[in-house]
Each structure stands twice: as C-alpha cells, then as structure tokens.
CSV table of C-alpha atoms in Angstrom, one decimal:
chain,number,residue,atom,x,y,z
A,1,MET,CA,0.0,0.0,0.0
A,2,LYS,CA,2.8,2.4,0.9
A,3,ALA,CA,4.6,1.6,-2.4
A,4,ILE,CA,1.5,2.5,-4.4
A,5,GLN,CA,1.1,5.8,-2.5
A,6,LEU,CA,4.8,6.5,-3.1
A,7,LEU,CA,4.4,5.9,-6.8
A,8,LYS,CA,1.4,8.2,-7.0
A,9,ARG,CA,3.4,10.9,-5.3
A,10,MET,CA,6.3,10.4,-7.7
A,11,ASN,CA,3.9,10.8,-10.7
A,12,THR,CA,2.8,14.2,-9.4
A,13,ILE,CA,6.3,15.6,-8.7
A,14,ASP,CA,7.3,18.5,-11.0
A,15,THR,CA,10.8,17.5,-12.1
A,16,TYR,CA,11.4,20.7,-14.2
A,17,LYS,CA,13.5,23.5,-12.9
A,18,ARG,CA,12.1,26.9,-14.0
A,19,TYR,CA,14.4,29.9,-14.3
A,20,GLY,CA,14.1,33.6,-14.8
A,21,LYS,CA,16.5,35.9,-16.5
A,22,ILE,CA,18.0,39.2,-15.3
A,23,VAL,CA,16.8,42.1,-17.4
A,24,ARG,CA,17.8,45.2,-15.4
A,25,VAL,CA,19.8,46.3,-12.3
A,26,VAL,CA,19.2,49.8,-10.8
A,27,GLY,CA,21.1,50.6,-7.6
A,28,LEU,CA,20.4,47.7,-5.2
A,29,LEU,CA,17.4,46.5,-7.1
A,30,ILE,CA,17.5,43.6,-9.5
A,31,GLU,CA,14.7,43.1,-12.1
A,32,SER,CA,14.2,39.7,-13.7
A,33,LYS,CA,11.7,38.2,-16.1
A,34,GLY,CA,10.5,35.2,-14.1
A,35,PRO,CA,10.6,32.8,-12.4
A,36,SER,CA,7.2,32.2,-10.8
A,37,THR,CA,7.7,33.0,-7.2
A,38,SER,CA,6.2,34.9,-4.2
A,39,ILE,CA,7.1,37.8,-2.0
A,40,GLY,CA,9.7,36.8,0.6
A,41,ASP,CA,11.0,33.8,-1.3
A,42,VAL,CA,14.8,33.3,-1.6
A,43,CYS,CA,16.2,33.0,-5.1
A,44,HIS,CA,19.7,32.1,-6.4
A,45,ILE,CA,21.2,34.2,-9.2
A,46,HIS,CA,23.7,32.1,-11.2
A,47,LEU,CA,26.8,34.0,-12.2
A,48,GLU,CA,28.2,32.3,-15.3
A,49,LYS,CA,31.6,34.1,-15.2
A,50,GLN,CA,32.2,33.4,-11.5
A,51,SER,CA,30.7,29.9,-11.5
A,52,CYS,CA,28.8,30.7,-8.3
A,53,THR,CA,25.5,31.9,-7.1
A,54,VAL,CA,24.2,35.0,-5.2
A,55,LYS,CA,21.3,34.8,-2.8
A,56,ALA,CA,18.5,37.4,-3.3
A,57,GLU,CA,15.0,37.9,-1.9
A,58,VAL,CA,11.8,38.7,-3.8
A,59,VAL,CA,10.7,42.2,-2.5
A,60,GLY,CA,8.1,43.1,-5.1
A,61,PHE,CA,6.8,42.9,-8.7
A,62,ARG,CA,6.7,45.5,-11.5
A,63,ASN,CA,5.0,45.0,-14.9
A,64,GLU,CA,5.1,41.2,-14.6
A,65,HIS,CA,8.8,41.4,-13.7
A,66,VAL,CA,10.2,40.1,-10.3
A,67,LEU,CA,12.0,42.7,-8.1
A,68,LEU,CA,14.9,41.1,-6.2
A,69,MET,CA,17.2,42.5,-3.4
A,70,PRO,CA,20.5,40.7,-3.0
A,71,PHE,CA,22.0,39.6,0.3
A,72,THR,CA,25.4,40.7,-1.0
A,73,THR,CA,26.7,43.3,-3.4
A,74,VAL,CA,25.5,43.4,-7.0
A,75,ASN,CA,29.0,43.0,-8.5
A,76,HIS,CA,29.4,40.5,-11.4
A,77,ILE,CA,25.6,40.4,-12.0
A,78,SER,CA,24.9,41.0,-15.7
A,79,PRO,CA,21.9,40.9,-18.1
A,80,GLY,CA,20.9,37.4,-18.9
A,81,CYS,CA,22.0,35.8,-15.6
A,82,LEU,CA,19.7,33.0,-14.6
A,83,VAL,CA,17.4,33.3,-11.6
A,84,GLU,CA,16.3,30.2,-9.7
A,85,THR,CA,13.7,30.3,-6.9
A,86,THR,CA,13.9,28.1,-3.8
A,87,GLY,CA,10.1,28.5,-3.3
A,88,LYS,CA,10.5,29.3,0.4
A,89,PRO,CA,11.6,32.2,2.6
A,90,LEU,CA,14.9,32.5,4.5
A,91,GLN,CA,15.5,29.9,7.2
A,92,ILE,CA,18.2,29.8,9.8
A,93,LYS,CA,19.6,27.1,12.0
A,94,VAL,CA,19.2,27.4,15.8
A,95,GLY,CA,20.2,25.4,18.8
A,96,THR,CA,22.3,25.5,22.0
A,97,GLU,CA,25.5,25.1,19.9
A,98,LEU,CA,25.1,28.8,19.0
A,99,LEU,CA,25.9,29.9,22.6
A,100,GLY,CA,29.1,31.8,22.6
A,101,LYS,CA,29.1,32.2,18.9
A,102,VAL,CA,29.0,35.1,16.5
A,103,CYS,CA,26.7,34.7,13.5
A,104,ASP,CA,25.8,36.7,10.4
A,105,SER,CA,22.3,37.6,9.3
A,106,LEU,CA,21.8,34.2,7.6
A,107,GLY,CA,22.7,32.4,10.8
A,108,GLN,CA,26.2,31.3,9.5
A,109,PRO,CA,29.2,31.5,11.8
A,110,MET,CA,31.5,34.5,11.1
A,111,THR,CA,34.6,32.6,12.2
A,112,GLY,CA,34.6,30.4,9.1
A,113,THR,CA,33.7,27.2,11.0
A,114,ILE,CA,30.6,25.1,10.3
A,115,PHE,CA,27.9,24.2,12.8
A,116,SER,CA,26.9,20.6,13.4
A,117,LYS,CA,23.8,19.0,11.9
A,118,GLY,CA,21.9,18.9,15.2
A,119,LEU,CA,20.3,22.4,14.8
A,120,SER,CA,16.7,23.1,14.0
A,121,ALA,CA,15.6,25.2,11.0
A,122,VAL,CA,13.2,28.1,11.7
A,123,GLN,CA,11.9,30.9,9.5
A,124,ALA,CA,13.5,34.2,10.1
A,125,ALA,CA,10.3,36.1,9.5
A,126,GLY,CA,8.1,34.7,12.2
A,127,MET,CA,4.7,35.8,13.5
A,128,PRO,CA,3.9,37.4,16.9
A,129,PRO,CA,2.1,35.2,19.4
A,130,ASN,CA,-1.7,35.3,19.7
A,131,PRO,CA,-2.5,38.2,22.1
A,132,LEU,CA,-4.9,35.9,24.1
A,133,SER,CA,-2.1,33.3,24.6
A,134,ARG,CA,0.3,35.8,26.2
A,135,PRO,CA,0.4,35.5,30.0
A,136,ARG,CA,0.6,38.7,32.0
A,137,ILE,CA,3.9,40.0,33.1
A,138,GLN,CA,4.1,39.2,36.9
A,139,GLU,CA,7.7,38.7,37.7
A,140,ALA,CA,10.7,41.0,37.6
A,141,VAL,CA,13.9,40.2,35.8
A,142,GLU,CA,17.3,41.2,37.3
A,143,LEU,CA,19.5,43.4,35.1
A,144,GLY,CA,22.3,44.3,37.5
A,145,ILE,CA,21.8,48.0,37.0
A,146,ARG,CA,20.9,49.6,40.3
A,147,SER,CA,19.0,52.6,38.8
A,148,ILE,CA,16.9,50.4,36.5
A,149,ASP,CA,16.3,47.5,38.9
A,150,GLY,CA,15.3,50.0,41.7
A,151,LEU,CA,13.5,52.8,39.8
A,152,LEU,CA,12.5,51.3,36.4
A,153,THR,CA,11.9,47.7,37.3
A,154,VAL,CA,11.6,45.5,34.2
A,155,GLY,CA,9.4,42.4,34.1
A,156,LYS,CA,10.1,39.1,32.3
A,157,GLY,CA,8.6,39.5,28.9
A,158,GLN,CA,8.7,43.3,28.9
A,159,ARG,CA,9.9,45.3,25.8
A,160,VAL,CA,11.9,48.4,26.6
A,161,GLY,CA,13.5,51.1,24.4
A,162,ILE,CA,16.9,52.6,25.2
A,163,PHE,CA,16.8,56.1,23.8
A,164,ALA,CA,20.1,58.0,23.4
A,165,GLY,CA,22.3,60.0,21.1
A,166,SER,CA,25.7,58.7,20.0
A,167,GLY,CA,28.4,58.3,22.6
A,168,VAL,CA,26.2,58.4,25.7
A,169,GLY,CA,26.9,54.8,26.8
A,170,LYS,CA,24.4,52.5,25.1
A,171,SER,CA,27.0,49.8,24.4
A,172,THR,CA,28.4,50.0,27.9
A,173,LEU,CA,24.9,49.6,29.4
A,174,MET,CA,24.1,46.7,27.1
A,175,GLY,CA,27.3,44.9,28.2
A,176,MET,CA,26.6,45.4,31.9
A,177,VAL,CA,23.1,44.0,31.5
A,178,ALA,CA,24.3,41.0,29.4
A,179,ARG,CA,26.9,40.1,32.1
A,180,HIS,CA,24.7,40.6,35.2
A,181,THR,CA,21.1,39.6,34.1
A,182,SER,CA,19.2,36.7,35.7
A,183,ALA,CA,17.9,35.6,32.2
A,184,ASP,CA,18.8,32.1,31.0
A,185,LEU,CA,20.7,33.4,27.9
A,186,ASN,CA,21.2,36.6,25.8
A,187,VAL,CA,20.6,37.1,22.1
A,188,ILE,CA,22.3,40.3,21.0
A,189,ALA,CA,21.8,41.8,17.5
A,190,LEU,CA,24.4,44.4,16.4
A,191,ILE,CA,22.7,46.0,13.4
A,192,GLY,CA,24.4,48.6,11.3
A,193,GLU,CA,27.4,48.8,13.7
A,194,ARG,CA,30.8,50.0,12.6
A,195,GLY,CA,33.1,47.0,11.9
A,196,ARG,CA,35.6,48.4,14.5
A,197,GLU,CA,33.0,48.3,17.3
A,198,VAL,CA,32.0,44.7,17.0
A,199,LYS,CA,35.1,43.1,18.4
A,200,GLU,CA,35.4,45.9,20.9
A,201,PHE,CA,32.0,45.2,22.2
A,202,LEU,CA,32.7,41.4,22.4
A,203,GLU,CA,36.0,41.8,24.3
A,204,LYS,CA,35.4,44.9,26.4
A,205,GLY,CA,31.6,45.2,26.7
A,206,LEU,CA,30.6,41.5,27.0
A,207,GLY,CA,33.9,39.9,28.1
A,208,PRO,CA,34.3,36.1,28.3
A,209,GLU,CA,31.6,35.8,31.0
A,210,GLY,CA,28.9,37.5,29.0
A,211,LEU,CA,29.9,36.0,25.7
A,212,ALA,CA,29.6,32.4,27.1
A,213,ARG,CA,25.9,32.9,27.7
A,214,SER,CA,25.1,35.0,24.6
A,215,ILE,CA,24.4,34.5,20.9
A,216,ILE,CA,25.6,37.4,18.8
A,217,VAL,CA,24.1,38.3,15.4
A,218,VAL,CA,26.1,40.9,13.4
A,219,ALA,CA,25.2,42.9,10.3
A,220,THR,CA,27.7,45.8,9.9
A,221,SER,CA,27.0,49.1,8.3
A,222,ASP,CA,28.8,48.2,5.0
A,223,GLN,CA,26.4,45.3,4.3
A,224,PRO,CA,23.3,45.7,2.1
A,225,ALA,CA,20.1,46.9,3.6
A,226,LEU,CA,18.4,43.5,3.3
A,227,MET,CA,21.2,41.9,5.4
A,228,ARG,CA,20.7,44.5,8.1
A,229,ILE,CA,16.9,43.7,8.2
A,230,LYS,CA,17.5,40.0,8.2
A,231,GLY,CA,19.9,40.4,11.1
A,232,ALA,CA,17.1,41.8,13.2
A,233,LEU,CA,14.7,39.1,12.1
A,234,ALA,CA,17.2,36.3,12.6
A,235,ALA,CA,18.1,37.4,16.2
A,236,THR,CA,14.4,37.6,17.0
A,237,ALA,CA,13.8,34.1,15.5
A,238,ILE,CA,16.7,32.7,17.6
A,239,ALA,CA,15.1,34.2,20.7
A,240,GLU,CA,11.7,32.8,19.8
A,241,HIS,CA,13.2,29.3,19.5
A,242,PHE,CA,14.6,29.4,23.0
A,243,ARG,CA,11.4,30.9,24.3
A,244,SER,CA,9.4,28.0,22.8
A,245,ILE,CA,11.4,25.5,24.8
A,246,GLY,CA,10.7,27.3,28.1
A,247,LYS,CA,13.7,29.6,28.5
A,248,ASP,CA,13.7,33.2,29.8
A,249,VAL,CA,15.6,35.0,27.0
A,250,LEU,CA,17.1,38.5,27.1
A,251,LEU,CA,17.0,40.0,23.5
A,252,MET,CA,19.1,43.2,22.9
A,253,MET,CA,19.1,45.0,19.5
A,254,ASP,CA,21.4,47.8,18.7
A,255,SER,CA,19.9,49.6,17.0
A,256,LEU,CA,16.3,49.7,16.0
A,257,THR,CA,16.9,53.0,14.1
A,258,ARG,CA,19.3,51.3,11.7
A,259,VAL,CA,16.8,48.6,11.0
A,260,ALA,CA,14.3,51.3,10.1
A,261,MET,CA,16.8,53.0,7.9
A,262,ALA,CA,17.5,49.7,6.1
A,263,GLN,CA,13.8,49.2,5.4
A,264,ARG,CA,13.6,52.8,4.2
A,265,GLU,CA,16.3,52.0,1.6
A,266,ILE,CA,14.3,49.0,0.4
A,267,GLY,CA,11.0,50.7,0.4
A,268,LEU,CA,12.2,53.7,-1.6
A,269,ALA,CA,14.0,51.4,-4.1
A,270,VAL,CA,10.8,49.4,-4.9
A,271,GLY,CA,8.8,52.6,-5.4
A,272,GLU,CA,7.1,53.3,-2.1
A,273,PRO,CA,6.2,57.0,-1.4
A,274,PRO,CA,8.1,58.7,1.4
A,275,THR,CA,5.3,59.7,3.6
A,276,THR,CA,6.6,60.6,7.1
A,277,LYS,CA,9.8,62.6,7.0
A,278,GLY,CA,11.2,60.4,4.3
A,279,TYR,CA,10.1,57.1,5.7
A,280,PRO,CA,7.7,54.9,3.6
A,281,PRO,CA,4.8,53.1,5.2
A,282,SER,CA,6.5,49.7,5.2
A,283,VAL,CA,9.0,51.0,7.8
A,284,PHE,CA,6.3,51.4,10.5
A,285,SER,CA,4.7,48.1,9.5
A,286,LEU,CA,8.0,46.3,9.9
A,287,LEU,CA,8.6,48.0,13.3
A,288,SER,CA,5.3,46.9,14.8
A,289,GLN,CA,5.7,43.3,13.5
A,290,LEU,CA,9.2,43.0,14.8
A,291,LEU,CA,8.6,44.5,18.2
A,292,GLU,CA,5.4,42.4,18.8
A,293,ARG,CA,7.3,39.2,18.3
A,294,ALA,CA,9.1,39.7,21.6
A,295,GLY,CA,7.3,39.3,25.0
A,296,THR,CA,5.6,36.4,26.7
A,297,ASP,CA,4.0,33.3,25.4
A,298,GLU,CA,2.6,30.1,27.0
A,299,PHE,CA,6.1,28.5,27.1
A,300,GLY,CA,8.7,31.2,28.1
A,301,THR,CA,9.6,34.9,27.8
A,302,ILE,CA,11.6,37.2,25.7
A,303,THR,CA,12.6,40.4,27.6
A,304,ALA,CA,13.7,42.8,24.9
A,305,PHE,CA,15.8,46.0,24.8
A,306,TYR,CA,15.9,48.0,21.6
A,307,THR,CA,18.3,51.0,21.3
A,308,VAL,CA,16.9,53.9,19.4
A,309,LEU,CA,19.3,56.6,18.1
A,310,VAL,CA,18.0,60.0,18.9
A,311,ASP,CA,19.3,62.6,16.4
A,312,GLY,CA,20.1,65.8,18.2
A,313,ASP,CA,18.4,64.3,21.3
A,314,ASP,CA,15.0,64.8,19.6
A,315,LEU,CA,12.7,62.2,21.2
A,316,ASP,CA,9.8,63.1,18.9
A,317,GLU,CA,11.3,62.1,15.5
A,318,PRO,CA,9.3,59.4,13.7
A,319,ILE,CA,11.2,56.3,14.7
A,320,SER,CA,11.5,57.3,18.3
A,321,ASP,CA,7.8,58.2,18.5
A,322,THR,CA,6.7,55.0,16.9
A,323,ALA,CA,8.9,52.8,19.0
A,324,ARG,CA,7.8,54.6,22.2
A,325,GLY,CA,4.2,54.0,21.3
A,326,ILE,CA,4.7,50.2,20.8
A,327,LEU,CA,7.1,49.3,23.6
A,328,ASP,CA,6.3,48.7,27.3
A,329,GLY,CA,8.6,51.4,28.6
A,330,HIS,CA,11.6,53.5,27.7
A,331,ILE,CA,14.9,54.4,29.3
A,332,VAL,CA,16.4,57.7,28.3
A,333,LEU,CA,20.2,58.2,28.4
A,334,ASP,CA,20.9,61.9,28.8
A,335,ARG,CA,24.0,63.5,27.3
A,336,GLU,CA,24.0,66.2,29.9
A,337,LEU,CA,24.1,63.7,32.7
A,338,ALA,CA,27.0,61.9,31.0
A,339,GLN,CA,28.9,65.1,30.7
A,340,LYS,CA,28.5,65.6,34.4
A,341,GLY,CA,30.1,62.2,35.0
A,342,GLN,CA,26.9,60.2,35.9
A,343,TYR,CA,27.2,56.6,34.4
A,344,PRO,CA,25.0,55.0,33.5
A,345,ALA,CA,23.5,58.3,32.3
A,346,VAL,CA,19.9,57.2,32.9
A,347,ASN,CA,17.5,60.2,33.2
A,348,VAL,CA,15.0,58.7,35.7
A,349,LEU,CA,12.5,61.6,35.3
A,350,LYS,CA,12.2,61.0,31.5
A,351,SER,CA,12.1,57.2,31.7
A,352,VAL,CA,9.3,54.9,32.6
A,353,SER,CA,8.5,51.2,33.0
A,354,ARG,CA,4.9,50.6,32.2
A,355,VAL,CA,4.7,47.3,34.1
A,356,MET,CA,6.7,48.3,37.2
A,357,ASN,CA,3.7,49.0,39.4
A,358,SER,CA,2.3,45.5,38.7
A,359,ILE,CA,5.5,43.5,39.7
A,360,VAL,CA,6.9,45.4,42.7
A,361,THR,CA,5.8,45.5,46.3
A,362,PRO,CA,3.9,48.6,47.7
A,363,GLU,CA,6.9,49.5,49.8
A,364,HIS,CA,9.2,49.4,46.8
A,365,GLN,CA,6.8,51.5,44.8
A,366,LYS,CA,6.4,54.1,47.5
A,367,ALA,CA,10.2,54.5,47.9
A,368,ALA,CA,10.6,54.9,44.1
A,369,VAL,CA,7.9,57.6,44.0
A,370,LYS,CA,9.7,59.5,46.8
A,371,PHE,CA,13.0,59.2,45.0
A,372,ARG,CA,11.5,60.7,41.9
A,373,THR,CA,9.8,63.4,43.9
A,374,TYR,CA,13.0,64.5,45.6
A,375,LEU,CA,14.9,64.5,42.4
A,376,SER,CA,12.2,66.4,40.5
A,377,LYS,CA,12.0,69.0,43.2
A,378,TYR,CA,15.8,69.5,43.3
A,379,MET,CA,16.0,69.8,39.5
A,380,ASP,CA,13.2,72.4,39.4
A,381,SER,CA,15.1,74.5,42.0
A,382,GLU,CA,18.7,73.7,40.9
A,383,ASP,CA,19.5,77.2,39.5
A,384,LEU,CA,18.2,78.9,42.6
A,385,ILE,CA,20.3,76.6,44.9
A,386,HIS,CA,23.5,77.0,42.9
A,387,ILE,CA,23.4,80.8,42.8
A,388,GLY,CA,22.6,81.0,46.5
A,389,ALA,CA,19.2,82.6,46.0
A,390,TYR,CA,17.4,79.9,48.0
A,391,LYS,CA,17.3,80.2,51.8
A,392,LYS,CA,17.0,77.1,53.9
A,393,GLY,CA,13.6,76.8,55.6
A,394,THR,CA,11.7,78.6,52.8
A,395,SER,CA,10.2,75.3,51.6
A,396,LYS,CA,10.3,72.0,53.4
A,397,ASP,CA,10.0,70.1,50.1
A,398,ILE,CA,13.2,71.8,48.7
A,399,ASP,CA,15.0,71.3,52.0
A,400,ASP,CA,14.2,67.6,51.8
A,401,ALA,CA,15.4,67.5,48.2
A,402,ILE,CA,18.7,69.2,49.1
A,403,HIS,CA,19.1,66.7,52.0
A,404,TYR,CA,18.6,63.7,49.8
A,405,TYR,CA,20.4,64.8,46.7
A,406,PRO,CA,23.8,63.3,47.6
A,407,LEU,CA,22.1,60.0,48.3
A,408,ILE,CA,20.3,60.3,45.0
A,409,GLN,CA,23.5,60.9,43.1
A,410,ALA,CA,25.3,58.0,44.8
A,411,TYR,CA,22.3,55.7,44.0
A,412,LEU,CA,22.3,56.6,40.3
A,413,LYS,CA,26.0,56.1,39.7
A,414,GLN,CA,27.5,52.7,39.1
A,415,GLY,CA,30.8,51.5,37.9
A,416,GLU,CA,31.0,49.4,34.8
A,417,ASP,CA,32.4,46.4,36.8
A,418,GLU,CA,30.3,47.0,39.9
A,419,VAL,CA,27.9,44.2,40.5
A,420,VAL,CA,24.6,45.2,42.2
A,421,THR,CA,21.9,42.6,42.7
A,422,GLN,CA,18.3,43.5,42.4
A,423,GLU,CA,17.7,42.6,46.0
A,424,ASP,CA,20.5,45.0,47.1
A,425,ALA,CA,19.2,47.8,44.8
A,426,VAL,CA,15.6,47.5,46.2
A,427,ARG,CA,16.8,47.2,49.9
A,428,GLN,CA,19.0,50.3,49.5
A,429,LEU,CA,16.2,52.3,47.9
A,430,ILE,CA,13.7,51.4,50.7
A,431,GLN,CA,16.2,52.0,53.5
A,432,GLN,CA,17.2,55.5,52.2
A,433,PHE,CA,13.9,56.7,50.7
A,434,GLY,CA,11.1,54.6,52.1
A,435,LYS,CA,10.6,56.5,55.3
A,436,GLY,CA,11.8,60.0,54.8
A,437,GLY,CA,10.4,63.4,54.5
A,438,GLY,CA,7.7,64.7,52.1
C-alpha cells in the first residue's frame, strides 16, 4: 500500500526547474523576467563568469517582472544571468550550539567554521504570538543596573526602548546587562554597527563571561540593507526558538533605528512613497511586526531591549515616537548627565517602566515615588540653589530634596564592573527613601 502511494506521489512531482533571467539592475534593485515566485522567497542568481550563485530575496513585482534585493553586493551580476527560486523564505539554524558564537544575518558562523547538523531550522520572519495566549507579566527580571532595577523595574517579557544619542553609553549599558542579568541566555543583535566596534563590544563590553551565555548576530553598516533587516529578524527568531522550549531570554538589539533606515532603503527602491519625514509606510509596518514578536507566550519569555538613536536628542522624531508607542517602557540616556560624570546616564525623570507597578511591592513602589519626587523638586530649584538665591527653611520640600540629593547621586552612579543585585538595589532604595520626608 505504501509503495502504491509513493508511486502516485512520484507521478505528481514536478521535475522541471524553472528559471528567470536578469533584465535590469538599478542601484540595489535587480529586475528579472520570471521565475514564478512569491514575496519573501529566496532566489539564487547564477553568475556564469564566476561559477557561483548569489542569494537574493523577492521584494516586489513590476510590470510582470520580479524585483529582487541581493544579500550581498551586485558586483558581477549581468543581463541574462539565470534566476532560480527556492520556493521558500529565508530559514536559519538554531540550537544551544550557538551559545558563545557570532553569526551573520543568515545564521552562519562568522569565524569560518561550520555548525553541526543537530540544529533546528526556523523561518527568520516569524509571526507574533496570539494576544490571548500571552500570559501577563508578573515577575521582575534582574538586570544588575541599580538605577533600573530599583526605579524602572523591568518584568520578564517586557519590551523596553533605550533612547540615546551617539556616545552616551548605550553599548556599555548593554554589556553590563548581558553580564549581570538573571535571564537564562542573551541574544544580541548588532545591526548597522561600525566594523571596528564589533570586536570591541565582544571583548570589552561583554567579556568572556557575558559571551559564554550569549548568541551574537552581526550585520555591519557596510552590508546591504536586506542583510541588516535579516539580522534583526534572525536574532528575533533565535530568541523565539529558546522561548518555545521554556527559556527566559534577554534580547538586545542595537539599533532599531538602523533597522528602520535599512527598510527605508528597500521601500524607496521598490517605489514606495516617502510619507513621514522620508520614511515609507513599510518602515512602520516592519517595526510593529518586529517588536510584537518579543514578549511572553505560554512557554517562556523574551525580555527585549531596543536601542533607538535620537538625532540631536530629539525624542519626537518618527522612529522614536513610533517605538515609544509600541514598547512597554523607555529608558532615556541623557548626554548632559553623561557630561556631568553620571554613568550609566539614565534620566530617571524622563524614563518609565509601564509594568513596574504590577510587579513590585507597595513598599518598593512608595520608595521609588519619593525618590522621583525629591529628584524632580531638586532639578526644578537647581538654578536657585546653585546661585545661592534659596534660603534654607523657605520650603520643606526643597529642604528635603537638598538633603537627599547626595544619596540620589550615589544611588544613580554605578561603575562598569560594579555588581549590584536586584535585592540589594531595592533594599538600599527602601532604606534610604522609604521612610523620609515629604
């Protein structure tokens, strides 16, 4: 019976290979006549002179022609090159063997080695979990950063944006979190980074301790736009795999802004109109789909941190505004605080964790509110205090703020190699600010 069924299947197999042919190349966009394929499918472009193939992805159609975007440069591609479709989207291999490894956007090791055959294949472009299957966030995750664990407590499965300009300490903060977090493993995506910074981050930011429990996905700034987007998708897919087997994963992506810029390149190339300050609609669609893939599901959690580059410290530019509206909180790194020597330069008054009140004790919440109150009152009166225009006793609130300000400064500052547990951060906050003044 099985032999008969096998013969019937063999009779229905299409044994022909169908090819298209390159007719045009404009910038990063390749146009071919055929083959029959779908959006998102991976194709192979056969280079006759080089006796090799180039991977490309179907990104659109125009006048019955297929629009392709290559994963590498368009060098050596000429009119008449054959295009063969795989009939399926990009897949990457995932498994515990990736721990401690650095991969490219296609999931291949960047050291030139080959992974074993014991890995599972997953699609890079996954779908967010059903909203009704997402458990509520009810437990905090330890990050090892006193100011965040105490004042901006993050829950397992929460998605947080780190908003900062260049050179304010994003990479240092990410390295500290990766080394000290209580999550089972880290997945770190370096998207659009300078090539020089990758090894520096691995050796200085992560160190051997952090690298051993991390999987790194790298797409540097010199790579095509499609590779930068696939780097973000691949890192998310790796995190999803470990979430599906019950792990608590910490996903960090640096940076979300460069992912958006890569999608802008592709969108403009295929003819999308630039609607919002030069960004086509597909950028905002991609951001929502990408960010919604993180979070909780019925098996495990993905706690995600996405860095957002803020040009000129403008928190209201389109990408920052969109990300802030989707994410479950935001941490603002302030250049002015960094210049004053406060590291990490977290601006507590401009930052918020939307799930903190649901996962901390009332005593912890009360102490955090008092901390913010004292800091806000001091900042409002800072100019008067510094020029000597304020007289002690004029306002009890300002007197309390002046009294507590040295403690506030000491609490916010933390050395790069200083280890502070969440328990210690909360206990110190409650002891110093849980009973006082105001």
